[in-house]
XYZ file of C-alpha atoms in Angstrom:
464
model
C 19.194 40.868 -40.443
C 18.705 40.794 -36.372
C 20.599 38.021 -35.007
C 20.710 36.312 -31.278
C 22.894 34.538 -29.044
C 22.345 31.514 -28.414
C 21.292 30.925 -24.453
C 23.856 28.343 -24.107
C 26.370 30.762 -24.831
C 29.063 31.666 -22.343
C 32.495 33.943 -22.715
C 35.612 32.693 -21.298
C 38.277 36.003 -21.028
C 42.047 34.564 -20.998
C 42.825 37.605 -19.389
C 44.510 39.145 -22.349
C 43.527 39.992 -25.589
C 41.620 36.594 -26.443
C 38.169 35.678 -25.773
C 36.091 32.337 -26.126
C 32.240 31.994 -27.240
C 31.660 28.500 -25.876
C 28.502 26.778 -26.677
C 27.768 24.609 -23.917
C 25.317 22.509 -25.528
C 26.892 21.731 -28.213
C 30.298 22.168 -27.414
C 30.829 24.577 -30.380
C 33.902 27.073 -29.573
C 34.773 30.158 -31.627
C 37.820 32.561 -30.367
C 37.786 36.426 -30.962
C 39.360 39.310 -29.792
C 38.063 41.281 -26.647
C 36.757 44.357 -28.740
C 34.590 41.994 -30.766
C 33.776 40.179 -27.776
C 32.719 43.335 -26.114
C 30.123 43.916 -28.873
C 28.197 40.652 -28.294
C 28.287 40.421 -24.410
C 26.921 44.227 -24.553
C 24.067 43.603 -26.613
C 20.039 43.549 -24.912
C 18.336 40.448 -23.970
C 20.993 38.188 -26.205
C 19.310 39.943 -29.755
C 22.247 41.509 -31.981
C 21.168 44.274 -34.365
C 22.034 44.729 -37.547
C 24.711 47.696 -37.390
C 26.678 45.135 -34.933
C 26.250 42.573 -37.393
C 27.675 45.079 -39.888
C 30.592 45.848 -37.482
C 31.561 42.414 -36.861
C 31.607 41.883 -41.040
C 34.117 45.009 -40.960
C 36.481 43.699 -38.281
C 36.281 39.845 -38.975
C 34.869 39.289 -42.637
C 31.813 36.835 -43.512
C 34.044 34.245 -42.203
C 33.468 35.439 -38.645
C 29.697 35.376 -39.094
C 29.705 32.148 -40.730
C 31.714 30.452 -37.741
C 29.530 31.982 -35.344
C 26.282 30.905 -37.385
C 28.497 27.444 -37.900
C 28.852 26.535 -34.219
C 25.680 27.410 -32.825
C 26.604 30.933 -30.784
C 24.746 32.848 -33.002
C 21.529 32.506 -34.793
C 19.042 33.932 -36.905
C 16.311 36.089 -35.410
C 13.234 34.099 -35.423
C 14.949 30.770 -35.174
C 15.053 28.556 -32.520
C 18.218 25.339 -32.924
C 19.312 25.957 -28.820
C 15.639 23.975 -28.158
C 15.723 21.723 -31.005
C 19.281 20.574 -29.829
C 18.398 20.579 -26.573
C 15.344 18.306 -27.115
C 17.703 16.115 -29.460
C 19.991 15.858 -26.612
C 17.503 15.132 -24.008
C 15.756 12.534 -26.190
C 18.967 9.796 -26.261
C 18.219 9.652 -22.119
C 15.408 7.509 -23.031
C 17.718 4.457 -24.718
C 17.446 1.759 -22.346
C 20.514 -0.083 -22.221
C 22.184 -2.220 -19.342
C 26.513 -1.951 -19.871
C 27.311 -2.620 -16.281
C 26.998 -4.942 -12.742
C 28.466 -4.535 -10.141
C 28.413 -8.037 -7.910
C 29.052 -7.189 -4.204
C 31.056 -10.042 -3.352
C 31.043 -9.053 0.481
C 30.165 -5.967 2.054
C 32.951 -6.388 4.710
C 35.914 -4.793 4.874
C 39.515 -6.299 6.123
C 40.430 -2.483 6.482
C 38.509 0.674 8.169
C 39.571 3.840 6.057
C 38.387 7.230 7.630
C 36.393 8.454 4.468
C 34.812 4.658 3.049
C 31.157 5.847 1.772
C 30.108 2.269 2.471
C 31.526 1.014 5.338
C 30.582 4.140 7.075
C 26.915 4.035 6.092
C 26.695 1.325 7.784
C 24.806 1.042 10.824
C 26.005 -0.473 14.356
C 23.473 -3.425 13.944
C 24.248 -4.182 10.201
C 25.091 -7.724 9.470
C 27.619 -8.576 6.880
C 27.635 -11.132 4.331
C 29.047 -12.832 1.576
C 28.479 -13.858 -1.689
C 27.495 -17.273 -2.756
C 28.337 -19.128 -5.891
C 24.301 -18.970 -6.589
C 23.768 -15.564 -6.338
C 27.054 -15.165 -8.342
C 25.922 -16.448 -11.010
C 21.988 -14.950 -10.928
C 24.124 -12.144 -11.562
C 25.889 -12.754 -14.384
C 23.086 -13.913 -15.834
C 20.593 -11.715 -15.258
C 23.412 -9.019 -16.899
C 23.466 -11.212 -20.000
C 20.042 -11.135 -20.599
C 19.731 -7.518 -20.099
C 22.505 -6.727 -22.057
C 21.131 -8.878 -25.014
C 18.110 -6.367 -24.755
C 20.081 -3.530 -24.756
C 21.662 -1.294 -28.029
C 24.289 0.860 -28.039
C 26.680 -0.918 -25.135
C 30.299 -0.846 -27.162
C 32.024 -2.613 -23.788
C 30.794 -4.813 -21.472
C 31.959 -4.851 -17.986
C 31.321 -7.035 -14.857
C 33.075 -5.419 -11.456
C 33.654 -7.067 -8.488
C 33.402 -4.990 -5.883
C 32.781 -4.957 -2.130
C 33.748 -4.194 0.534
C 36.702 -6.106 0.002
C 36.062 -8.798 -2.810
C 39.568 -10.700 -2.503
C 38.067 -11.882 0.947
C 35.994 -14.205 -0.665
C 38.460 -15.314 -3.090
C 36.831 -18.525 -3.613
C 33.404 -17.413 -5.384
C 36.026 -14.262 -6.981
C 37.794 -17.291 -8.612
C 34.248 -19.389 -9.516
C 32.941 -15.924 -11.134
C 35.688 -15.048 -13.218
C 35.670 -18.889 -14.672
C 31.896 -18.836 -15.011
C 32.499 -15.609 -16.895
C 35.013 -17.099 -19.094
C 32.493 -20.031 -19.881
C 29.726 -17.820 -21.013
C 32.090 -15.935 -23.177
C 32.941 -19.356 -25.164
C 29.379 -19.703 -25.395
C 28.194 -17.138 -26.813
C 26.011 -15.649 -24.012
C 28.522 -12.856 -23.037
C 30.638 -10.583 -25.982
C 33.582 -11.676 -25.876
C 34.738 -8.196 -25.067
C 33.306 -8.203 -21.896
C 35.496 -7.131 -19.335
C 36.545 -7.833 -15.435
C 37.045 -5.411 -12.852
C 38.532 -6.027 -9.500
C 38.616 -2.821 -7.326
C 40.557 -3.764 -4.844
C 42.641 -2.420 -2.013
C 45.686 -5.272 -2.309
C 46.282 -6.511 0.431
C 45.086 -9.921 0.158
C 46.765 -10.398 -3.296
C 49.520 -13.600 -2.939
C 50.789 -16.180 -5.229
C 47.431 -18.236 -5.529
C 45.539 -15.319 -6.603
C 48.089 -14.266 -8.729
C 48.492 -17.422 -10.874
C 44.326 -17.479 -11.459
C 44.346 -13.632 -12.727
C 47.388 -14.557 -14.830
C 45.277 -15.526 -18.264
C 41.956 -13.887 -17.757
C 41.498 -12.211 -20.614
C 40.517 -8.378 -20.665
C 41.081 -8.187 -16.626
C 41.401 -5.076 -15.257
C 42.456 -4.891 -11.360
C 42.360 -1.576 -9.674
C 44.241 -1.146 -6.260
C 43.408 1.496 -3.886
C 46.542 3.402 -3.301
C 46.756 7.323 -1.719
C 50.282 8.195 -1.900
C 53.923 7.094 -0.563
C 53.165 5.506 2.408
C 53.644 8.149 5.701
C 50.478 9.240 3.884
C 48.659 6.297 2.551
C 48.630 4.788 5.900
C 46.959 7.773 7.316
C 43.687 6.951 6.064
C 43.574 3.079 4.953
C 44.128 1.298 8.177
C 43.121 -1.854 9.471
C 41.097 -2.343 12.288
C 43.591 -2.448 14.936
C 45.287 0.610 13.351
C 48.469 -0.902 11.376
C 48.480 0.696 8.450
C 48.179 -1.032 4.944
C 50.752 -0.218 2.728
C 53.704 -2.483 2.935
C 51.061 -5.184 2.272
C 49.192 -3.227 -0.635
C 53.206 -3.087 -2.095
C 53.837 -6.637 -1.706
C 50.643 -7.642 -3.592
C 51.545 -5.206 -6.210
C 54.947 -6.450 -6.608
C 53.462 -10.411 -6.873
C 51.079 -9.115 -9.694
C 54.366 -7.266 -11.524
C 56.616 -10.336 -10.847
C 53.838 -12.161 -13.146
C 53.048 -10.191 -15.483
C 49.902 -9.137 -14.541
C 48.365 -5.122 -15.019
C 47.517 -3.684 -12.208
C 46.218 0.313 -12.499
C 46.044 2.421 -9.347
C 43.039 4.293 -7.614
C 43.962 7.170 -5.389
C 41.279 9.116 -3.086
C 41.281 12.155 -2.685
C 41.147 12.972 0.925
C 42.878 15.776 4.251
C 45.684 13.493 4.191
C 46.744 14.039 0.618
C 44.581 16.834 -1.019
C 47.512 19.572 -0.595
C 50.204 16.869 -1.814
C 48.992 16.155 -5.090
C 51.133 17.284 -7.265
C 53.842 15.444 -5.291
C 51.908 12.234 -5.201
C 51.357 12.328 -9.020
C 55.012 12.439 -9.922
C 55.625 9.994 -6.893
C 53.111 7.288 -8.606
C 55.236 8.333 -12.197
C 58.880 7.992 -11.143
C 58.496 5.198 -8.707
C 55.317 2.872 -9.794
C 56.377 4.123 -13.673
C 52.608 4.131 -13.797
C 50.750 4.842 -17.277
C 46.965 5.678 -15.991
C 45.432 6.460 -12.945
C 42.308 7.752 -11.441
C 41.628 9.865 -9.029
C 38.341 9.489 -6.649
C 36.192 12.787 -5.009
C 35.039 11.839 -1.770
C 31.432 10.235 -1.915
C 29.509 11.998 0.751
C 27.971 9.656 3.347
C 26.288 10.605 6.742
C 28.538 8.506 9.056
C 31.447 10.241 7.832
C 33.179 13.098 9.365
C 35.278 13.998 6.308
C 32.686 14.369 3.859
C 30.553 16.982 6.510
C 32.833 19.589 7.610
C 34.917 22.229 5.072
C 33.291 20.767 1.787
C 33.265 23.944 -0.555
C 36.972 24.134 0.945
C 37.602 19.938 -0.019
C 35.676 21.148 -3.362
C 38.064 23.688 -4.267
C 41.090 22.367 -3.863
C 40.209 18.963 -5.330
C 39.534 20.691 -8.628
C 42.159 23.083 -8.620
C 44.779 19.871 -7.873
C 43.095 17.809 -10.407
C 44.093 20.067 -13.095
C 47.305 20.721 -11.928
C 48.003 17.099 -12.160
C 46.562 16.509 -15.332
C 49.182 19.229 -16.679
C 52.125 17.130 -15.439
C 50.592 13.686 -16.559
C 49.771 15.105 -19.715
C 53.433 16.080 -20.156
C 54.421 12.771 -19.301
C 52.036 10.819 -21.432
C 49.925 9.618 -18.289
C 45.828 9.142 -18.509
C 43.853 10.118 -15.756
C 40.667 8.689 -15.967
C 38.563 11.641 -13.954
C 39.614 14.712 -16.123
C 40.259 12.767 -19.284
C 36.232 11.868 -19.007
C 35.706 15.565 -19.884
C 39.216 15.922 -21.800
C 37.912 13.647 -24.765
C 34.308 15.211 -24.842
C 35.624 18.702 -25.021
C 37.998 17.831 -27.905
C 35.856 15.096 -29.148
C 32.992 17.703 -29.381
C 30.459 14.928 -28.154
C 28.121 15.368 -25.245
C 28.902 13.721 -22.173
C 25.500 12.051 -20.582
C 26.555 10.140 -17.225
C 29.563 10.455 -15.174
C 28.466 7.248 -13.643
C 26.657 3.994 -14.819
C 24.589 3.935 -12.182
C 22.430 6.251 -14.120
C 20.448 3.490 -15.432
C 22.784 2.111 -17.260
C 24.339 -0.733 -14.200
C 22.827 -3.377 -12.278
C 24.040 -4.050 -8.732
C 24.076 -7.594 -7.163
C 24.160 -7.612 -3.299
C 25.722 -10.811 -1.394
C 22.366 -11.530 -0.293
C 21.036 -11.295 -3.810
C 19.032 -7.843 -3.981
C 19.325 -6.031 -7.046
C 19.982 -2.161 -6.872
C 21.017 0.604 -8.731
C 24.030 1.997 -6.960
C 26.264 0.293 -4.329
C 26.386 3.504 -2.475
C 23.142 2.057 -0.958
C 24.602 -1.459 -0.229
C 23.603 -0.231 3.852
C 19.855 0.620 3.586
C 19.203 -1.094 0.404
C 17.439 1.992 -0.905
C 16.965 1.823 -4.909
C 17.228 -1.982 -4.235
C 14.511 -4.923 -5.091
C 13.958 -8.292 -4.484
C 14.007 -10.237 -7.685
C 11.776 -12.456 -9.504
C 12.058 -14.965 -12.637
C 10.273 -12.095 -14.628
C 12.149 -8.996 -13.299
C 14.003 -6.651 -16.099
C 15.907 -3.873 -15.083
C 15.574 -2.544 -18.198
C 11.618 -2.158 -17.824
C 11.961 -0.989 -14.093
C 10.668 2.402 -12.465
C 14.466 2.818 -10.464
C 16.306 2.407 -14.067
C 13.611 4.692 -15.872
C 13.913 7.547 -12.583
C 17.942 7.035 -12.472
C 17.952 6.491 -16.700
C 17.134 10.422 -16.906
C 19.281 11.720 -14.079
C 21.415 13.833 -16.237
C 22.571 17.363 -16.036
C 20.682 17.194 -19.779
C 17.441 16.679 -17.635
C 17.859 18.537 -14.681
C 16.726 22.469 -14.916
C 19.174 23.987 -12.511
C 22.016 22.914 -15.276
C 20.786 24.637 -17.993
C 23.018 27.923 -17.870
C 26.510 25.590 -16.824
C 28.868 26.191 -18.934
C 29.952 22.771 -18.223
C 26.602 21.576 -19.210
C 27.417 18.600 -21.647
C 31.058 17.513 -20.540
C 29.426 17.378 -16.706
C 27.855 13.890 -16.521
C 26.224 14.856 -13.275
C 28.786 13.527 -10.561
C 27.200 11.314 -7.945
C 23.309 10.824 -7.377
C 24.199 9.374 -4.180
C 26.182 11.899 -2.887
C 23.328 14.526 -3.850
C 20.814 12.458 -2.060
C 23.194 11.904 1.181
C 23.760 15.904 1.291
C 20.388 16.950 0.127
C 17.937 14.253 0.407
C 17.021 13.912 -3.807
C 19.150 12.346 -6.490
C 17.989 15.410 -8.322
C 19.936 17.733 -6.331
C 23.369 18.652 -7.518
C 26.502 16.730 -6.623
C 28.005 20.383 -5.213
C 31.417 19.239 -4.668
C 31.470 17.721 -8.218
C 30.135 20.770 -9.585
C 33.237 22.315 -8.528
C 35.132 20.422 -10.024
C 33.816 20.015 -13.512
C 33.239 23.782 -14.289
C 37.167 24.703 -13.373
C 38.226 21.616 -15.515
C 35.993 22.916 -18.324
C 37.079 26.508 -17.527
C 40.639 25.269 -17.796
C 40.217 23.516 -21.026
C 38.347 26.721 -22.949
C 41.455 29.030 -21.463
C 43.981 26.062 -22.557
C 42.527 26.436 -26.120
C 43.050 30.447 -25.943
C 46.613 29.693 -25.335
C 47.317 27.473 -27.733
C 45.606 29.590 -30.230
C 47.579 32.530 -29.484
C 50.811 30.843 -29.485
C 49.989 29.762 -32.892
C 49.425 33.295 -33.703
């Protein structure tokens, strides 16, 4: 019998003897030796004939076949599983689910970092605001009733975000109360959990002592690195840079007990210092996760325009390198493990980012968008009515199927369904569509998922 291989089917060489069939699809990975390896990547238009089907029975037994036939790399002639599990795939983009908001509390800054993707959109004229209690709360409930229309959403999260939220403390302290009130209710799971991304400065006693017994709070402090090179890219305004006070807060938030995690961007001041940063944050912050942030490309920054593919490559190649020494030291970065636990996991990874229909975002002034990235023009954003769903809106449905899953110029990635599709925003920035590829992300993804396959070689021939 005529067999073929399957068009999502891609060979990783470890450079020795070893070779990987990885299905990208599906996620299904079979090892062989080169010679047998040579025999299916020489073979016409992807269709094996039978007297190479009868060699590969001599050199690796039925079993071979049947692990081949088993995770989708092979298949009978005539057959056709890549489209059926490719239209299976595609089909879960159309669950309509709302996991995510995002309330701007301000979007004003107390610092000016070089590389900000919203600070630097902005133009000269913009006008910043704040947040009221009012709009606060449309938000949060305007989340509850879309996530009580809305299946599949295992954890809950509400993120205040800004700008700098901690500079409007006051409705920061109302929200997380009002939060904790519609949890004893019944209105919100009480799983639901708060975010506040943060860059630390601001934190003092007061603040500490009302974070102390929220529940399932998560606070995330912007950090880059020891602090000759933190302080070259978060600054304040006048130029002082910001890490003694970023420390301080920390230290307040340890002194009570409080979690705090640690966000580092990755930017020309730190992208060849990596490695060194990553055991710095391990032997001196003791941390146990962290996650590392691409650049977001945005037009009024310099950073994000010039040397790119050069940013782009040596963002991925550190971000493996560090997730070598974390793993070794029992440390969970957030951006690699993303496509860590799908490759092992075997499960297809459909959104890198909630934004992706699957998040609301609440503006001070009360507009409701789809991404913060476009906090500045508003673009993707709405005014709302008493009768407006998310879940039913033409944004959500566009942004709901912006997947690598749905987007023809992934189809022959090998990192195809541990991608998630990076940033629609940056895409759009760079190339004017959110259906253009995140380039820099692309990067990035297909050398982690070239490192894991090659990982997996050398861990199966050690075991040999």
């Amino acid at each position: 019998m005529n067999m073929r291989i399957s068009d999502f089917c891609h060979f990783v060489d470890d450079g020795n003897n070893l070779v990987a069939l990885y299905n990208s699809l599906t996620l299904g990975i079979v090892i062989v030796d080169k010679k047998t390896a040579d025999l299916l990547s020489g073979v016409r238009y992807k269709i094996i004939p039978s007297e190479i089907i009868d060699l590969l029975r001599s050199s690796g037994g039925e079993e071979l076949l049947n692990q081949l036939i088993k995770h989708k790399l092979i298949f009978p002639l005539g057959e056709h599983p890549d489209l059926e599990d490719y239209t299976k795939i595609q089909a879960h983009l159309a669950c309509k689910k709302i996991g995510i908001v995002y309330l701007l509390m301000t979007d004003a800054c107390n610092l000016a970092c070089s590389y900000c993707y919203i600070e630097n959109a902005m133009p000269q004229n913009y006008k910043f605001s704040i947040m009221n209690e009012e709009t606060a709360r449309f938000g949060i409930d305007l989340f509850a009733k879309s996530l009580s229309k809305s299946h599949g959403v295992e954890e809950p999260q509400v993120i205040l975000y800004g700008g700098e939220p901690l500079t409007n403390f006051t409705i920061v302290k109302n929200t997380v109360a009002y939060i904790k009130e519609l949890k004893t209710k019944g209105v919100l799971p009480s799983n639901t959990s708060i975010t506040i991304n943060t860059n630390g400065t601001l934190i003092d006693q007061e603040i500490a002592m009302v974070f102390k017994d929220v529940e399932n709070l998560n606070i995330a402090i912007s950090l880059d690195g020891p602090q000759e090179i933190h302080d070259a890219g978060r600054k304040y305004h006048n130029g002082k840079g910001s890490y003694s006070d970023i420390m301080r807060g920390y230290q307040i938030l340890v002194d009570n007990g409080i979690n705090a995690g640690f966000c580092c961007t990755i930017s020309r001041y730190n992208i060849d210092r990596l490695e060194e940063i990553a055991k710095w944050f391990v032997d001196e912050l003791s941390v146990k996760s962290l996650g590392f942030n691409i650049m977001i490309e945005s037009k009024g920054n310099e950073e994000t325009q010039s040397d790119f593919e050069i940013y782009a490559k040596k963002a991925a190649y550190q971000i493996v390198r560090c997730f070598q020494f974390f793993r070794e030291k029992g440390v969970y970065e957030d951006r690699i493990m993303r496509k860590v636990n799908a490759f092992v996991g075997g499960h297809v990874y459909y959104r890198d980012c909630g934004g992706c229909g699957e998040q609301i975002v609440i503006s001070p002034d009360g507009l409701i968008g789809v991404c913060q990235g476009y906090c500045a023009t508003k673009k993707y954003f709405v005014h709302p009515d008493e009768k407006f769903d998310p879940l039913e809106h033409h944004f959500w449905e566009e942004w709901r199927y912006r997947s690598p899953l749905f987007m023809p110029q992934c189809r022959d990635c090998i990192a195809l369904s541990v991608c998630g599709g990076g940033c629609p925003y940056s895409a759009d920035t760079r190339k004017g569509s959110i259906w253009e590829l995140d380039e820099v992300f692309c990067v990035h993804v297909k050398t982690t998922t070239e490192f894991l396959i090659q990982d997996l070689i050398k861990k199966t021939s050690f075991r040999q």
